[in-house]
Tab-separated table of C-alpha atoms and ligand atoms in Angstrom:
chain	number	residue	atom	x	y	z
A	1	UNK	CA	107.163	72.700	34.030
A	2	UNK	CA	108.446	69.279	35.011
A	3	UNK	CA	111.001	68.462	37.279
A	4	UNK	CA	113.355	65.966	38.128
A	5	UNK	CA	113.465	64.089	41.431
A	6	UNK	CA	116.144	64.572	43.484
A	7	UNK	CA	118.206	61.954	45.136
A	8	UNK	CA	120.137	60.998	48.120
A	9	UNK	CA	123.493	63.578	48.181
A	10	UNK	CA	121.501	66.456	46.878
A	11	UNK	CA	121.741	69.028	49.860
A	12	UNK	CA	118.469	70.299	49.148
A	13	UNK	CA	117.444	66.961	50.670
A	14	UNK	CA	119.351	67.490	54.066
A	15	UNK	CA	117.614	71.555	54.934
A	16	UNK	CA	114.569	71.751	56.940
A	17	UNK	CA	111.793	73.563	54.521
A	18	UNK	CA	110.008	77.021	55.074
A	19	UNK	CA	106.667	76.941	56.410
A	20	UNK	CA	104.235	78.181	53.767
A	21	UNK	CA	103.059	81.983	54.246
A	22	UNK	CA	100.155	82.609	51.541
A	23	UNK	CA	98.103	79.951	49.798
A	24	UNK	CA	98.018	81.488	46.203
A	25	UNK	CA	98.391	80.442	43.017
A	26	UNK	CA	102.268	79.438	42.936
A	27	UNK	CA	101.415	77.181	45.615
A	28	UNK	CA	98.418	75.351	43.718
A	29	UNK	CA	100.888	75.311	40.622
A	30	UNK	CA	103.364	73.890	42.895
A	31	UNK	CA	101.508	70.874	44.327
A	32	UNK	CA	100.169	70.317	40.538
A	33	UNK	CA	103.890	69.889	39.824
A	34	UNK	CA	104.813	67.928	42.524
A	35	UNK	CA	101.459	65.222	41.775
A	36	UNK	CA	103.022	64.954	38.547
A	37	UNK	CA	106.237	64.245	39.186
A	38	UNK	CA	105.248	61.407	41.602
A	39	UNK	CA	102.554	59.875	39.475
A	40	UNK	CA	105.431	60.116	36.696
A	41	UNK	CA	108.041	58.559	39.326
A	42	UNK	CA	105.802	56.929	39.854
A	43	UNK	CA	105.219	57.077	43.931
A	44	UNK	CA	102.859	57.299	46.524
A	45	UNK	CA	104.049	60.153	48.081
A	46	UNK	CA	106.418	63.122	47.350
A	47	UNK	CA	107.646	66.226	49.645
A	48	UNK	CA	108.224	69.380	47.749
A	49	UNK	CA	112.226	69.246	48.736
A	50	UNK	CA	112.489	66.438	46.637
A	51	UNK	CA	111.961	68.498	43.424
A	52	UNK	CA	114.455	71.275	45.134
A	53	UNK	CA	111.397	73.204	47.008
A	54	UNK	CA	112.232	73.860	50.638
A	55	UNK	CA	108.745	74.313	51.400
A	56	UNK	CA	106.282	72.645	53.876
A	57	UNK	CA	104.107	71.028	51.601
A	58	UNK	CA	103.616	67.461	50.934
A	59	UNK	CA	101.118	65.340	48.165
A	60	UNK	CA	100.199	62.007	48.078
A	61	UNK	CA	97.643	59.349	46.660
A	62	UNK	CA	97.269	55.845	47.945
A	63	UNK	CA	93.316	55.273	46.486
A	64	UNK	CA	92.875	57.782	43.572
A	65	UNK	CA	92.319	60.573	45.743
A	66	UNK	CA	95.270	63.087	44.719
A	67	UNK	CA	95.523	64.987	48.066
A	68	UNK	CA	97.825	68.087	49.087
A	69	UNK	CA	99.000	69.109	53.050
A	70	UNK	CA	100.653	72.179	54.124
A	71	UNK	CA	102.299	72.862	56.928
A	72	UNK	CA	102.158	69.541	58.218
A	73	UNK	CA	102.513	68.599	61.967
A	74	UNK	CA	102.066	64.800	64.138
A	75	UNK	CA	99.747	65.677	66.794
A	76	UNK	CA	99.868	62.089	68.141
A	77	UNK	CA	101.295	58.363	67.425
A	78	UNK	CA	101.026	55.375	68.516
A	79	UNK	CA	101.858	51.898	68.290
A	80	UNK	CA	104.017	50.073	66.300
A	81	UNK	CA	104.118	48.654	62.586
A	82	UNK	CA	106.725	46.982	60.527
A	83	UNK	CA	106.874	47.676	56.523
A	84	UNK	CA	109.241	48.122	53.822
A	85	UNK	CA	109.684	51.965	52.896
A	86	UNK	CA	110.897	52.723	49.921
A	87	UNK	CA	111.989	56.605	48.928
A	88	UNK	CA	111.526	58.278	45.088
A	89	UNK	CA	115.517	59.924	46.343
A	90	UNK	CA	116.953	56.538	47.235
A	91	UNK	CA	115.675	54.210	44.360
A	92	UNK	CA	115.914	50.384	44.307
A	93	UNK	CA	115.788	50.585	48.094
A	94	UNK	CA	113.165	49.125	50.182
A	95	UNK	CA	113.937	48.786	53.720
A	96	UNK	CA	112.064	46.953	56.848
A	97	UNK	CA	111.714	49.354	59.630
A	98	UNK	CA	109.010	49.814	62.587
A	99	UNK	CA	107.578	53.200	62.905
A	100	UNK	CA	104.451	53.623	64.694
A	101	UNK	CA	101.087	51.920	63.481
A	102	UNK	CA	98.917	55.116	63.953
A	103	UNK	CA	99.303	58.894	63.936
A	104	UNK	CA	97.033	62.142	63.810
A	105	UNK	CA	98.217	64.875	61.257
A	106	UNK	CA	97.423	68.337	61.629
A	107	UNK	CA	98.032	70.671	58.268
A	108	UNK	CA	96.218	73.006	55.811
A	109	UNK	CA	94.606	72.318	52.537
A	110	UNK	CA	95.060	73.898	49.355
A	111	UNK	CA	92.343	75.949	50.298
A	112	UNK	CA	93.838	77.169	53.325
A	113	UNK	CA	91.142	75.276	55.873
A	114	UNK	CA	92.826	73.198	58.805
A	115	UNK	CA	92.452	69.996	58.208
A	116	UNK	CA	92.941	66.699	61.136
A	117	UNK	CA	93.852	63.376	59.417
A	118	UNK	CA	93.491	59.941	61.134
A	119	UNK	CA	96.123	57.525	59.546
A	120	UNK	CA	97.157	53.772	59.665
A	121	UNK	CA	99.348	51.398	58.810
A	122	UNK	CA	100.334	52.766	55.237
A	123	UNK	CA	99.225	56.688	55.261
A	124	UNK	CA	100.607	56.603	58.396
A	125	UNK	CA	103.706	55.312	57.105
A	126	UNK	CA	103.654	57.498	54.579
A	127	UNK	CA	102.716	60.952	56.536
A	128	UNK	CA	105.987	60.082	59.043
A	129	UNK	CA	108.169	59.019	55.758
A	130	UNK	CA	106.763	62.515	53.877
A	131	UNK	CA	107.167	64.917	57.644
A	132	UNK	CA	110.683	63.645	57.787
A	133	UNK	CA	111.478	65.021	54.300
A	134	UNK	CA	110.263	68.241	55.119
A	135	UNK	CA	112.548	68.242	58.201
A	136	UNK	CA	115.395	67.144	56.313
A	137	UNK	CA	115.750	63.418	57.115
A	138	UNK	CA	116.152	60.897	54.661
A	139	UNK	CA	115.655	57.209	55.535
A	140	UNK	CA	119.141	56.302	56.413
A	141	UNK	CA	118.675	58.010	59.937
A	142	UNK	CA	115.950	55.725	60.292
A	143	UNK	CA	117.437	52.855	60.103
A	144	UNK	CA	119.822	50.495	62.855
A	145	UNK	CA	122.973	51.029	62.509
A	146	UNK	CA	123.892	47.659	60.650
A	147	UNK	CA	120.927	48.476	58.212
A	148	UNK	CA	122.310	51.749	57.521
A	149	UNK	CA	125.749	49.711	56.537
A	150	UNK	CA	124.506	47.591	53.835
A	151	UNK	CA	122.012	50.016	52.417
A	152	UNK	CA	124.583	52.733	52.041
A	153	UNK	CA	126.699	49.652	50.244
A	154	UNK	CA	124.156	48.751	48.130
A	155	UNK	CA	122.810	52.167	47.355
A	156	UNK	CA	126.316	52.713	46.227
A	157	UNK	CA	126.323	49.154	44.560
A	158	UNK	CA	123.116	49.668	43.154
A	159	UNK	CA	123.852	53.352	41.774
A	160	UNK	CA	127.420	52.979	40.421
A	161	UNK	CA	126.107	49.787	38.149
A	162	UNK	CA	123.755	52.507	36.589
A	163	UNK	CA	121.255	49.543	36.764
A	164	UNK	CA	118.032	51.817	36.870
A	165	UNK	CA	114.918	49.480	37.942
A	166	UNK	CA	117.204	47.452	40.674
A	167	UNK	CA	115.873	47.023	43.383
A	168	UNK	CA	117.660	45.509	47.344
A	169	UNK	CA	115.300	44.332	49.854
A	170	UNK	CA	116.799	45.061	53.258
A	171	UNK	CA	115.255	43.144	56.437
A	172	UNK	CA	115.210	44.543	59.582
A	173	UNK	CA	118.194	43.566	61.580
B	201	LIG	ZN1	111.162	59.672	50.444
């Protein structure tokens, strides 16, 4: 079954998912679903609420590995690193924003084992961008206030032109 990404103004996007109860086979189908849709997007990452599943349960790929987390938690973070993030629910948005350089993730694999991930720069980037979906935050609370301004403006430019493949670069300000 393939499904459609949703994007910023879907409520789905705004709930804080369900933590996963039983590994079984729905779940398995589930992050086979989700890898598709973001290779199809295509992405680097993709939380399960943003194909309308309010579960705890993220996938991503940044070097061919396809990989699946459940249940995800930050056990630690630190420093600081600037990059554009970009969202599959807010396309033709890429916005500068400092998050910190290095965390530890804590979550289960699809076999149920616990599994500890050291991440930097980018994965890290990517774990904080994919734990925030699962909690219901989209980028705009991430952003200063003045950013937040103009990329609600030209999200709204950007959408209501029905220009699909846009995209607005927005510095950090
Ligand atoms: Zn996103």
């Amino acid at each position: 079954m393939a499904y459609d990404i949703r994007t910023f103004g879907d409520p789905v996007l705004a709930s804080v998912a369900e933590d996963v109860k039983n590994i079984d086979g729905k779940i398995v189908r589930l992050s086979q679903a989700m890898l598709q849709a973001m290779y199809r997007a295509p992405g680097l990452g993709l939380a399960a609420p943003q194909i309308g599943v309010q579960k705890q349960i993220f996938v991503y790929d940044i070097d061919g590995t396809p990989t699946t987390l459940i249940n995800p938690r930050i056990v630690e973070s630190s420093g600081e690193w600037v990059y554009d993030e970009g969202c599959l629910s807010i396309p033709g948005l890429y916005v500068e924003m400092v998050r910190p350089k290095q965390v530890l993730l804590a979550a289960l694999d699809l076999e149920g084992n616990e599994v500890t991930v050291e991440a930097d720069e980018l994965l890290a980037r990517l774990f904080q961008h994919e734990l925030d979906h699962l909690n219901g935050v989209l980028m705009f609370e991430r952003m200063t206030a003045d950013q937040r301004d103009e990329a609600m403006r030209e999200y709204r430019r950007i959408s209501e032109s029905g220009a699909s493949g846009e995209t607005r670069h927005i510095s950090l300000k």
